[in-house]
PDB file of C-alpha atoms in Angstrom:
ATOM      1  CA  UNK A   3      37.244  24.518  23.843  1.00 49.00           C
ATOM      2  CA  UNK A   4      35.715  26.313  20.854  1.00 49.00           C
ATOM      3  CA  UNK A   5      36.370  23.406  18.453  1.00 46.00           C
ATOM      4  CA  UNK A   6      34.646  21.068  20.941  1.00 43.00           C
ATOM      5  CA  UNK A   7      31.612  23.332  21.169  1.00 44.00           C
ATOM      6  CA  UNK A   8      31.441  23.484  17.382  1.00 45.00           C
ATOM      7  CA  UNK A   9      31.522  19.715  17.159  1.00 41.00           C
ATOM      8  CA  UNK A  10      28.743  19.339  19.734  1.00 40.00           C
ATOM      9  CA  UNK A  11      26.636  21.953  17.955  1.00 40.00           C
ATOM     10  CA  UNK A  12      27.103  20.108  14.669  1.00 45.00           C
ATOM     11  CA  UNK A  13      25.954  16.837  16.221  1.00 40.00           C
ATOM     12  CA  UNK A  14      22.866  18.508  17.703  1.00 39.00           C
ATOM     13  CA  UNK A  15      21.911  19.942  14.327  1.00 39.00           C
ATOM     14  CA  UNK A  16      22.599  16.680  12.534  1.00 38.00           C
ATOM     15  CA  UNK A  17      20.170  14.623  14.619  1.00 37.00           C
ATOM     16  CA  UNK A  18      16.986  16.442  13.524  1.00 38.00           C
ATOM     17  CA  UNK A  19      18.241  16.518   9.946  1.00 37.00           C
ATOM     18  CA  UNK A  20      18.788  12.755   9.985  1.00 34.00           C
ATOM     19  CA  UNK A  21      15.378  12.180  11.531  1.00 37.00           C
ATOM     20  CA  UNK A  22      13.755  14.361   8.890  1.00 39.00           C
ATOM     21  CA  UNK A  23      15.368  12.313   6.137  1.00 50.00           C
ATOM     22  CA  UNK A  24      13.803   9.194   7.665  1.00 73.00           C
ATOM     23  CA  UNK A  25      10.372  10.817   7.666  1.00 90.00           C
ATOM     24  CA  UNK A  26       8.557   9.096   4.789  1.00 92.00           C
ATOM     25  CA  UNK A  27       5.063   7.919   3.924  1.00 95.00           C
ATOM     26  CA  UNK A  28       5.151   4.135   3.620  1.00 94.00           C
ATOM     27  CA  UNK A  29       1.842   3.891   1.741  1.00 95.00           C
ATOM     28  CA  UNK A  30       2.365   6.702  -0.773  1.00 96.00           C
ATOM     29  CA  UNK A  31       5.520   7.458  -2.746  1.00 94.00           C
ATOM     30  CA  UNK A  32       4.062  10.722  -4.089  1.00 94.00           C
ATOM     31  CA  UNK A  33       4.277  12.704  -0.851  1.00 94.00           C
ATOM     32  CA  UNK A  34       6.450  15.357   0.779  1.00 94.00           C
ATOM     33  CA  UNK A  35       7.080  14.711   4.478  1.00 94.00           C
ATOM     34  CA  UNK A  36       8.507  16.835   7.288  1.00 92.00           C
ATOM     35  CA  UNK A  37       8.827  16.443  11.021  1.00 88.00           C
ATOM     36  CA  UNK A  38       7.089  18.924  13.256  1.00 78.00           C
ATOM     37  CA  UNK A  39       8.484  20.295  16.509  1.00 76.00           C
ATOM     38  CA  UNK A  40       7.161  17.293  18.444  1.00 79.00           C
ATOM     39  CA  UNK A  41       8.935  14.698  16.308  1.00 79.00           C
ATOM     40  CA  UNK A  42       5.816  13.621  14.411  1.00 87.00           C
ATOM     41  CA  UNK A  43       5.984  13.029  10.671  1.00 91.00           C
ATOM     42  CA  UNK A  44       3.509  15.054   8.595  1.00 92.00           C
ATOM     43  CA  UNK A  45       3.027  14.309   4.890  1.00 94.00           C
ATOM     44  CA  UNK A  46       1.232  16.117   2.093  1.00 94.00           C
ATOM     45  CA  UNK A  47       0.570  15.162  -1.515  1.00 93.00           C
ATOM     46  CA  UNK A  48       3.162  16.468  -3.977  1.00 92.00           C
ATOM     47  CA  UNK A  49       2.384  19.926  -5.387  1.00 88.00           C
ATOM     48  CA  UNK A  50      -0.714  20.284  -3.201  1.00 87.00           C
ATOM     49  CA  UNK A  51      -1.836  20.961   0.369  1.00 86.00           C
ATOM     50  CA  UNK A  52      -3.709  17.665   0.772  1.00 89.00           C
ATOM     51  CA  UNK A  53      -2.701  15.957   4.014  1.00 91.00           C
ATOM     52  CA  UNK A  54      -2.108  12.226   3.647  1.00 93.00           C
ATOM     53  CA  UNK A  55      -2.801   9.563   6.261  1.00 93.00           C
ATOM     54  CA  UNK A  56       0.217   7.279   5.902  1.00 94.00           C
ATOM     55  CA  UNK A  57      -1.217   4.587   8.167  1.00 93.00           C
ATOM     56  CA  UNK A  58      -3.743   3.676   5.473  1.00 95.00           C
ATOM     57  CA  UNK A  59      -4.097   3.662   1.692  1.00 97.00           C
ATOM     58  CA  UNK A  60      -4.346   7.036  -0.024  1.00 97.00           C
ATOM     59  CA  UNK A  61      -7.650   7.613  -1.863  1.00 97.00           C
ATOM     60  CA  UNK A  62      -7.454   6.852  -5.582  1.00 97.00           C
ATOM     61  CA  UNK A  63      -8.487  10.411  -6.496  1.00 96.00           C
ATOM     62  CA  UNK A  64      -5.429  11.900  -4.790  1.00 95.00           C
ATOM     63  CA  UNK A  65      -3.153   9.302  -6.359  1.00 95.00           C
ATOM     64  CA  UNK A  66      -4.453  10.114  -9.848  1.00 93.00           C
ATOM     65  CA  UNK A  67      -4.032  13.837  -9.180  1.00 92.00           C
ATOM     66  CA  UNK A  68      -0.442  13.379  -8.028  1.00 92.00           C
ATOM     67  CA  UNK A  69       0.393  11.326 -11.094  1.00 90.00           C
ATOM     68  CA  UNK A  70      -1.022  13.992 -13.398  1.00 89.00           C
ATOM     69  CA  UNK A  71       0.710  16.859 -11.556  1.00 85.00           C
ATOM     70  CA  UNK A  72       4.059  15.120 -11.836  1.00 86.00           C
ATOM     71  CA  UNK A  73       3.766  14.852 -15.618  1.00 78.00           C
ATOM     72  CA  UNK A  74       5.257  17.599 -17.746  1.00 60.00           C
ATOM     73  CA  UNK A  75       3.068  19.748 -19.996  1.00 48.00           C
ATOM     74  CA  UNK A  76       3.694  17.618 -23.068  1.00 47.00           C
ATOM     75  CA  UNK A  77       2.767  14.415 -21.287  1.00 55.00           C
ATOM     76  CA  UNK A  78      -0.419  15.986 -19.925  1.00 53.00           C
ATOM     77  CA  UNK A  79      -1.558  16.786 -23.466  1.00 52.00           C
ATOM     78  CA  UNK A  80      -1.059  13.143 -24.384  1.00 48.00           C
ATOM     79  CA  UNK A  81      -2.982  12.012 -21.308  1.00 51.00           C
ATOM     80  CA  UNK A  82      -5.895  14.304 -22.163  1.00 48.00           C
ATOM     81  CA  UNK A  83      -6.221  12.738 -25.600  1.00 45.00           C
ATOM     82  CA  UNK A  84      -6.239   9.276 -23.986  1.00 46.00           C
ATOM     83  CA  UNK A  85      -9.212  10.189 -21.750  1.00 53.00           C
ATOM     84  CA  UNK A  86      -7.195  10.424 -18.519  1.00 69.00           C
ATOM     85  CA  UNK A  87      -8.071  13.509 -16.511  1.00 83.00           C
ATOM     86  CA  UNK A  88      -6.890  15.576 -13.550  1.00 90.00           C
ATOM     87  CA  UNK A  89      -9.612  14.757 -10.991  1.00 95.00           C
ATOM     88  CA  UNK A  90     -11.339  17.027  -8.490  1.00 95.00           C
ATOM     89  CA  UNK A  91     -11.091  15.555  -4.983  1.00 95.00           C
ATOM     90  CA  UNK A  92     -13.021  16.376  -1.817  1.00 95.00           C
ATOM     91  CA  UNK A  93     -10.970  18.483   0.580  1.00 91.00           C
ATOM     92  CA  UNK A  94     -11.891  16.583   3.753  1.00 91.00           C
ATOM     93  CA  UNK A  95     -11.404  12.942   2.722  1.00 92.00           C
ATOM     94  CA  UNK A  96      -9.775  13.030  -0.734  1.00 94.00           C
ATOM     95  CA  UNK A  97     -12.455  10.997  -2.522  1.00 96.00           C
ATOM     96  CA  UNK A  98     -13.706  11.842  -6.011  1.00 97.00           C
ATOM     97  CA  UNK A  99     -16.228  14.618  -6.390  1.00 97.00           C
ATOM     98  CA  UNK A 100     -19.385  13.296  -8.027  1.00 98.00           C
ATOM     99  CA  UNK A 101     -18.939  15.622 -11.013  1.00 98.00           C
ATOM    100  CA  UNK A 102     -15.662  15.793 -12.907  1.00 97.00           C
ATOM    101  CA  UNK A 103     -14.794  18.308 -15.642  1.00 95.00           C
ATOM    102  CA  UNK A 104     -11.901  18.766 -18.041  1.00 90.00           C
ATOM    103  CA  UNK A 105     -10.226  21.977 -19.196  1.00 86.00           C
ATOM    104  CA  UNK A 106     -12.765  22.476 -22.002  1.00 90.00           C
ATOM    105  CA  UNK A 107     -15.716  22.614 -19.584  1.00 92.00           C
ATOM    106  CA  UNK A 108     -16.975  19.161 -20.511  1.00 95.00           C
ATOM    107  CA  UNK A 109     -18.322  17.379 -17.420  1.00 96.00           C
ATOM    108  CA  UNK A 110     -19.499  13.903 -16.438  1.00 97.00           C
ATOM    109  CA  UNK A 111     -20.482  11.949 -13.327  1.00 97.00           C
ATOM    110  CA  UNK A 112     -18.242   9.298 -11.769  1.00 97.00           C
ATOM    111  CA  UNK A 113     -18.446   6.557  -9.158  1.00 97.00           C
ATOM    112  CA  UNK A 114     -16.191   6.113  -6.130  1.00 97.00           C
ATOM    113  CA  UNK A 115     -13.617   4.452  -8.404  1.00 97.00           C
ATOM    114  CA  UNK A 116     -13.499   7.558 -10.621  1.00 96.00           C
ATOM    115  CA  UNK A 117     -15.073   5.728 -13.576  1.00 95.00           C
ATOM    116  CA  UNK A 118     -17.480   7.704 -15.786  1.00 96.00           C
ATOM    117  CA  UNK A 119     -21.077   6.516 -15.354  1.00 96.00           C
ATOM    118  CA  UNK A 120     -23.084   9.089 -17.345  1.00 96.00           C
ATOM    119  CA  UNK A 121     -22.976  10.869 -20.659  1.00 96.00           C
ATOM    120  CA  UNK A 122     -20.875  14.013 -20.896  1.00 95.00           C
ATOM    121  CA  UNK A 123     -22.400  17.479 -20.584  1.00 96.00           C
ATOM    122  CA  UNK A 124     -21.506  21.057 -19.670  1.00 96.00           C
ATOM    123  CA  UNK A 125     -20.941  22.594 -16.246  1.00 94.00           C
ATOM    124  CA  UNK A 126     -24.717  22.646 -15.636  1.00 96.00           C
ATOM    125  CA  UNK A 127     -24.653  18.853 -15.318  1.00 96.00           C
ATOM    126  CA  UNK A 128     -26.037  17.781 -11.925  1.00 96.00           C
ATOM    127  CA  UNK A 129     -24.555  14.572 -10.527  1.00 97.00           C
ATOM    128  CA  UNK A 130     -26.068  14.581  -7.031  1.00 94.00           C
ATOM    129  CA  UNK A 131     -24.327  12.336  -4.512  1.00 94.00           C
ATOM    130  CA  UNK A 132     -21.285  10.235  -5.366  1.00 97.00           C
ATOM    131  CA  UNK A 133     -22.449   6.741  -6.390  1.00 97.00           C
ATOM    132  CA  UNK A 134     -20.637   3.922  -4.644  1.00 97.00           C
ATOM    133  CA  UNK A 135     -18.816   1.098  -6.430  1.00 98.00           C
ATOM    134  CA  UNK A 136     -19.931  -1.795  -4.230  1.00 97.00           C
ATOM    135  CA  UNK A 137     -18.608  -4.762  -6.224  1.00 98.00           C
ATOM    136  CA  UNK A 138     -15.241  -5.164  -7.925  1.00 98.00           C
ATOM    137  CA  UNK A 139     -14.505  -8.264  -9.977  1.00 98.00           C
ATOM    138  CA  UNK A 140     -10.811  -8.996 -10.571  1.00 98.00           C
ATOM    139  CA  UNK A 141      -9.620 -11.521 -13.134  1.00 98.00           C
ATOM    140  CA  UNK A 142      -5.946 -12.466 -13.373  1.00 97.00           C
ATOM    141  CA  UNK A 143      -3.750 -14.894 -15.231  1.00 96.00           C
ATOM    142  CA  UNK A 144      -0.488 -16.090 -13.721  1.00 95.00           C
ATOM    143  CA  UNK A 145       2.635 -17.315 -15.453  1.00 92.00           C
ATOM    144  CA  UNK A 146       2.544 -20.938 -16.545  1.00 89.00           C
ATOM    145  CA  UNK A 147       4.441 -23.612 -14.689  1.00 89.00           C
ATOM    146  CA  UNK A 148       4.961 -27.365 -14.833  1.00 90.00           C
ATOM    147  CA  UNK A 149       2.105 -28.058 -12.412  1.00 92.00           C
ATOM    148  CA  UNK A 150      -0.818 -26.033 -11.073  1.00 94.00           C
ATOM    149  CA  UNK A 151      -0.941 -24.602  -7.586  1.00 95.00           C
ATOM    150  CA  UNK A 152      -3.359 -25.940  -5.027  1.00 95.00           C
ATOM    151  CA  UNK A 153      -6.643 -24.024  -5.036  1.00 95.00           C
ATOM    152  CA  UNK A 154      -6.594 -23.583  -1.243  1.00 96.00           C
ATOM    153  CA  UNK A 155      -2.942 -22.452  -1.260  1.00 96.00           C
ATOM    154  CA  UNK A 156      -3.626 -19.734  -3.841  1.00 97.00           C
ATOM    155  CA  UNK A 157      -6.714 -18.545  -1.988  1.00 97.00           C
ATOM    156  CA  UNK A 158      -4.930 -18.400   1.377  1.00 97.00           C
ATOM    157  CA  UNK A 159      -1.954 -16.517  -0.116  1.00 97.00           C
ATOM    158  CA  UNK A 160      -4.122 -13.886  -1.821  1.00 98.00           C
ATOM    159  CA  UNK A 161      -6.414 -13.414   1.165  1.00 97.00           C
ATOM    160  CA  UNK A 162      -3.341 -12.856   3.348  1.00 97.00           C
ATOM    161  CA  UNK A 163      -1.985 -10.376   0.769  1.00 97.00           C
ATOM    162  CA  UNK A 164      -5.159  -8.265   0.742  1.00 98.00           C
ATOM    163  CA  UNK A 165      -5.315  -8.203   4.529  1.00 97.00           C
ATOM    164  CA  UNK A 166      -1.629  -7.565   5.291  1.00 96.00           C
ATOM    165  CA  UNK A 167      -0.500  -5.338   2.420  1.00 96.00           C
ATOM    166  CA  UNK A 168      -3.699  -3.421   1.619  1.00 97.00           C
ATOM    167  CA  UNK A 169      -5.344  -3.574   5.098  1.00 97.00           C
ATOM    168  CA  UNK A 170      -8.600  -4.913   3.657  1.00 98.00           C
ATOM    169  CA  UNK A 171     -10.735  -6.772   6.248  1.00 97.00           C
ATOM    170  CA  UNK A 172     -11.337 -10.408   5.160  1.00 97.00           C
ATOM    171  CA  UNK A 173     -15.121  -9.975   5.111  1.00 97.00           C
ATOM    172  CA  UNK A 174     -14.837  -7.810   1.978  1.00 98.00           C
ATOM    173  CA  UNK A 175     -13.143 -10.584  -0.035  1.00 98.00           C
ATOM    174  CA  UNK A 176     -16.382 -12.464  -0.660  1.00 97.00           C
ATOM    175  CA  UNK A 177     -15.266 -15.025  -3.246  1.00 97.00           C
ATOM    176  CA  UNK A 178     -12.120 -16.391  -4.832  1.00 97.00           C
ATOM    177  CA  UNK A 179     -11.680 -19.065  -7.485  1.00 97.00           C
ATOM    178  CA  UNK A 180      -8.610 -20.628  -9.045  1.00 97.00           C
ATOM    179  CA  UNK A 181      -8.790 -22.549 -12.301  1.00 94.00           C
ATOM    180  CA  UNK A 182      -5.252 -22.950 -13.688  1.00 93.00           C
ATOM    181  CA  UNK A 183      -4.011 -20.521 -14.762  1.00 93.00           C
ATOM    182  CA  UNK A 184      -6.940 -18.152 -14.137  1.00 97.00           C
ATOM    183  CA  UNK A 185      -7.703 -16.447 -10.793  1.00 97.00           C
ATOM    184  CA  UNK A 186     -11.036 -14.735 -10.076  1.00 98.00           C
ATOM    185  CA  UNK A 187     -11.637 -12.506  -7.046  1.00 98.00           C
ATOM    186  CA  UNK A 188     -14.788 -10.744  -5.853  1.00 98.00           C
ATOM    187  CA  UNK A 189     -14.536  -7.702  -3.582  1.00 98.00           C
ATOM    188  CA  UNK A 190     -17.856  -6.480  -2.164  1.00 98.00           C
ATOM    189  CA  UNK A 191     -18.390  -3.532   0.163  1.00 98.00           C
ATOM    190  CA  UNK A 192     -21.790  -1.908   0.660  1.00 95.00           C
ATOM    191  CA  UNK A 193     -22.118   1.581   2.106  1.00 92.00           C
ATOM    192  CA  UNK A 194     -23.715   0.170   5.258  1.00 93.00           C
ATOM    193  CA  UNK A 195     -20.792  -2.255   5.763  1.00 93.00           C
ATOM    194  CA  UNK A 196     -17.911   0.211   5.504  1.00 93.00           C
ATOM    195  CA  UNK A 197     -16.782   1.960   8.663  1.00 93.00           C
ATOM    196  CA  UNK A 198     -14.818   5.251   8.546  1.00 90.00           C
ATOM    197  CA  UNK A 199     -11.627   3.331   9.350  1.00 92.00           C
ATOM    198  CA  UNK A 200     -12.001   0.677   6.621  1.00 96.00           C
ATOM    199  CA  UNK A 201     -10.095   1.054   3.367  1.00 97.00           C
ATOM    200  CA  UNK A 202     -12.225   1.369   0.246  1.00 98.00           C
ATOM    201  CA  UNK A 203     -12.265  -1.536  -2.210  1.00 98.00           C
ATOM    202  CA  UNK A 204     -11.755   0.918  -5.110  1.00 98.00           C
ATOM    203  CA  UNK A 205      -8.492   2.097  -3.525  1.00 98.00           C
ATOM    204  CA  UNK A 206      -7.424  -1.496  -2.845  1.00 98.00           C
ATOM    205  CA  UNK A 207      -8.054  -2.479  -6.469  1.00 98.00           C
ATOM    206  CA  UNK A 208      -6.025   0.518  -7.705  1.00 97.00           C
ATOM    207  CA  UNK A 209      -3.059  -0.266  -5.436  1.00 97.00           C
ATOM    208  CA  UNK A 210      -3.217  -3.936  -6.406  1.00 97.00           C
ATOM    209  CA  UNK A 211      -3.350  -3.178 -10.134  1.00 96.00           C
ATOM    210  CA  UNK A 212      -0.335  -0.874  -9.836  1.00 95.00           C
ATOM    211  CA  UNK A 213       1.561  -3.559  -7.925  1.00 96.00           C
ATOM    212  CA  UNK A 214       0.812  -6.184 -10.571  1.00 96.00           C
ATOM    213  CA  UNK A 215       1.975  -3.811 -13.328  1.00 93.00           C
ATOM    214  CA  UNK A 216       5.238  -3.233 -11.425  1.00 93.00           C
ATOM    215  CA  UNK A 217       4.418   0.425 -10.711  1.00 93.00           C
ATOM    216  CA  UNK A 218       3.906   0.198  -6.963  1.00 95.00           C
ATOM    217  CA  UNK A 219       2.416   3.159  -5.104  1.00 95.00           C
ATOM    218  CA  UNK A 220       4.153   2.219  -1.855  1.00 95.00           C
ATOM    219  CA  UNK A 221       7.232   4.212  -0.885  1.00 90.00           C
ATOM    220  CA  UNK A 222       9.486   1.156  -0.956  1.00 84.00           C
ATOM    221  CA  UNK A 223       8.364   0.549  -4.573  1.00 67.00           C
ATOM    222  CA  UNK A 224       9.091  -3.144  -4.150  1.00 73.00           C
ATOM    223  CA  UNK A 225       8.072  -5.628  -6.825  1.00 77.00           C
ATOM    224  CA  UNK A 226       4.975  -7.544  -5.776  1.00 87.00           C
ATOM    225  CA  UNK A 227       5.784 -11.115  -4.748  1.00 86.00           C
ATOM    226  CA  UNK A 228       2.982 -13.500  -3.781  1.00 94.00           C
ATOM    227  CA  UNK A 229       4.490 -16.590  -2.114  1.00 94.00           C
ATOM    228  CA  UNK A 230       2.460 -19.785  -2.494  1.00 96.00           C
ATOM    229  CA  UNK A 231       3.937 -22.686  -0.548  1.00 91.00           C
ATOM    230  CA  UNK A 232       7.436 -21.249  -0.937  1.00 91.00           C
ATOM    231  CA  UNK A 233       7.055 -20.538  -4.665  1.00 93.00           C
ATOM    232  CA  UNK A 234       6.302 -17.192  -6.313  1.00 93.00           C
ATOM    233  CA  UNK A 235       2.935 -16.625  -7.960  1.00 94.00           C
ATOM    234  CA  UNK A 236       3.842 -14.413 -10.945  1.00 93.00           C
ATOM    235  CA  UNK A 237       0.815 -12.531 -12.290  1.00 95.00           C
ATOM    236  CA  UNK A 238       1.075 -11.684 -16.002  1.00 91.00           C
ATOM    237  CA  UNK A 239      -2.303 -10.111 -16.834  1.00 95.00           C
ATOM    238  CA  UNK A 240      -5.049  -8.426 -14.824  1.00 97.00           C
ATOM    239  CA  UNK A 241      -8.550  -7.182 -15.696  1.00 97.00           C
ATOM    240  CA  UNK A 242     -10.711  -5.195 -13.250  1.00 97.00           C
ATOM    241  CA  UNK A 243     -14.469  -4.642 -13.596  1.00 97.00           C
ATOM    242  CA  UNK A 244     -16.538  -2.218 -11.476  1.00 97.00           C
ATOM    243  CA  UNK A 245     -20.221  -2.560 -10.486  1.00 97.00           C
ATOM    244  CA  UNK A 246     -22.076   0.346  -8.829  1.00 97.00           C
ATOM    245  CA  UNK A 247     -24.896   0.316  -6.289  1.00 95.00           C
ATOM    246  CA  UNK A 248     -26.963   2.280  -8.842  1.00 94.00           C
ATOM    247  CA  UNK A 249     -26.852   1.342 -12.570  1.00 94.00           C
ATOM    248  CA  UNK A 250     -25.018   3.756 -14.928  1.00 93.00           C
ATOM    249  CA  UNK A 251     -27.102   6.373 -16.726  1.00 88.00           C
ATOM    250  CA  UNK A 252     -26.633   6.446 -20.487  1.00 86.00           C
ATOM    251  CA  UNK A 253     -29.280   7.507 -23.032  1.00 75.00           C
ATOM    252  CA  UNK A 254     -30.738   5.245 -25.713  1.00 63.00           C
ATOM    253  CA  UNK A 255     -28.807   7.154 -28.397  1.00 57.00           C
ATOM    254  CA  UNK A 256     -25.571   5.343 -27.612  1.00 52.00           C
ATOM    255  CA  UNK A 257     -27.420   2.028 -27.294  1.00 49.00           C
ATOM    256  CA  UNK A 258     -29.176   2.638 -30.632  1.00 51.00           C
ATOM    257  CA  UNK A 259     -25.823   3.373 -32.250  1.00 47.00           C
ATOM    258  CA  UNK A 260     -24.469   0.116 -30.878  1.00 46.00           C
ATOM    259  CA  UNK A 261     -27.518  -1.851 -32.105  1.00 46.00           C
ATOM    260  CA  UNK A 262     -27.253  -0.162 -35.496  1.00 44.00           C
ATOM    261  CA  UNK A 263     -23.622  -1.253 -35.722  1.00 43.00           C
ATOM    262  CA  UNK A 264     -24.590  -4.846 -34.868  1.00 40.00           C
ATOM    263  CA  UNK A 265     -27.398  -4.850 -37.469  1.00 41.00           C
ATOM    264  CA  UNK A 266     -24.979  -3.513 -40.085  1.00 39.00           C
ATOM    265  CA  UNK A 267     -22.461  -6.249 -39.306  1.00 41.00           C
ATOM    266  CA  UNK A 268     -25.158  -8.942 -39.460  1.00 41.00           C
ATOM    267  CA  UNK A 269     -26.467  -7.577 -42.770  1.00 43.00           C
ATOM    268  CA  UNK A 270     -22.987  -7.448 -44.278  1.00 42.00           C
ATOM    269  CA  UNK A 271     -22.258 -10.966 -43.058  1.00 44.00           C
ATOM    270  CA  UNK A 272     -25.517 -12.303 -44.521  1.00 48.00           C
ATOM    271  CA  UNK A 273     -24.880 -10.525 -47.817  1.00 51.00           C
ATOM    272  CA  UNK A 274     -21.353 -11.914 -47.989  1.00 48.00           C
ATOM    273  CA  UNK A 275     -22.674 -15.419 -47.289  1.00 54.00           C
ATOM    274  CA  UNK A 276     -25.271 -15.229 -50.063  1.00 54.00           C
ATOM    275  CA  UNK A 277     -22.689 -13.875 -52.505  1.00 51.00           C
ATOM    276  CA  UNK A 278     -20.274 -16.669 -51.584  1.00 51.00           C
ATOM    277  CA  UNK A 279     -22.951 -19.356 -52.212  1.00 50.00           C
ATOM    278  CA  UNK A 280     -23.773 -17.859 -55.622  1.00 50.00           C
ATOM    279  CA  UNK A 281     -20.104 -17.684 -56.610  1.00 51.00           C
ATOM    280  CA  UNK A 282     -19.475 -21.301 -55.601  1.00 54.00           C
ATOM    281  CA  UNK A 283     -22.571 -22.420 -57.462  1.00 59.00           C
ATOM    282  CA  UNK A 284     -21.482 -20.522 -60.563  1.00 50.00           C
ATOM    283  CA  UNK A 285     -17.985 -22.049 -60.422  1.00 51.00           C
ATOM    284  CA  UNK A 286     -19.409 -25.560 -59.993  1.00 56.00           C
ATOM    285  CA  UNK A 287     -21.760 -25.096 -62.949  1.00 51.00           C
ATOM    286  CA  UNK A 288     -18.959 -23.639 -65.105  1.00 50.00           C
ATOM    287  CA  UNK A 289     -16.708 -26.608 -64.308  1.00 46.00           C
ATOM    288  CA  UNK A 290     -19.489 -29.029 -65.141  1.00 44.00           C
ATOM    289  CA  UNK A 291     -20.009 -27.366 -68.531  1.00 44.00           C
ATOM    290  CA  UNK A 292     -16.308 -27.713 -69.384  1.00 43.00           C
ATOM    291  CA  UNK A 293     -16.348 -31.427 -68.551  1.00 40.00           C
ATOM    292  CA  UNK A 294     -19.375 -32.043 -70.819  1.00 41.00           C
ATOM    293  CA  UNK A 295     -17.787 -30.127 -73.712  1.00 39.00           C
ATOM    294  CA  UNK A 296     -14.574 -32.133 -73.439  1.00 39.00           C
ATOM    295  CA  UNK A 297     -16.400 -35.473 -73.490  1.00 41.00           C
ATOM    296  CA  UNK A 298     -18.920 -34.838 -76.328  1.00 37.00           C
ATOM    297  CA  UNK A 299     -17.255 -32.158 -78.401  1.00 42.00           C
ATOM    298  CA  UNK A 300     -20.394 -30.102 -78.719  1.00 42.00           C
ATOM    299  CA  UNK A 301     -22.254 -27.680 -76.539  1.00 39.00           C
ATOM    300  CA  UNK A 302     -25.426 -28.629 -74.741  1.00 40.00           C
ATOM    301  CA  UNK A 303     -27.070 -27.410 -71.542  1.00 41.00           C
ATOM    302  CA  UNK A 304     -25.985 -29.121 -68.293  1.00 43.00           C
ATOM    303  CA  UNK A 305     -28.188 -31.869 -66.947  1.00 42.00           C
ATOM    304  CA  UNK A 306     -30.551 -30.900 -64.116  1.00 42.00           C
ATOM    305  CA  UNK A 307     -30.189 -34.333 -62.549  1.00 42.00           C
TER     306      UNK A 307
END
């Protein structure tokens, strides 16, 4: 009887343990998940207390923070020198705080995509409200093939991808163009258009970029495959550009430095061109002198005609 009771007890204990192992966050591989007493799965970001909504995309700020926290100390020093930082995220929704600072106390203002949009300052820098990135322009190049895809087939496949994989409503994919082998996509999302339940285009672009670079943020970590009429669209390169609702704020000092650099290049180019003309003219004249000396045997000035 006792062995039977022990077996039953072991089975009872094994069921919750098995269920807990199946408790994962499908949209974020950098989470720790546990089941509560009611059988619900609750997930938090690794090495933090940030709760994660696994039915939607995780905000980019939290994803960047998790990636930094998972790096060892040596790697973090390398990331700091490359301009990558450990972001400050809002506690309630996980979006970027308008002002970001590094360990040295240097601060700057960012947009909703976490991109710097002002000059750097100290901790007295006032950034006000977080400026929204309302337009994201994506440019991609896919692997060459014997014949180009149909424009409509590529557009339908990518629109389906953004809606099914990244949960982006179709109205936010405002334009798409295919010109073999180049693909151009416009994502637009004004503050007035976005509901609290809609994913943010900045988060979508980040997930998509990671997928293309074979570093998926989804728990399954599957390689991105975009089927177009039964054939795979293999993306080789991707470039993403961000446009804010309010223009970036940079002083004229940086612009003046850029103009100065352009003027210097133009001046050097002009000087090099003049020097090259003079050298060629001198060589042509010198050659002409040698020909005259060989034919006449004496020295006389070259003809001006």
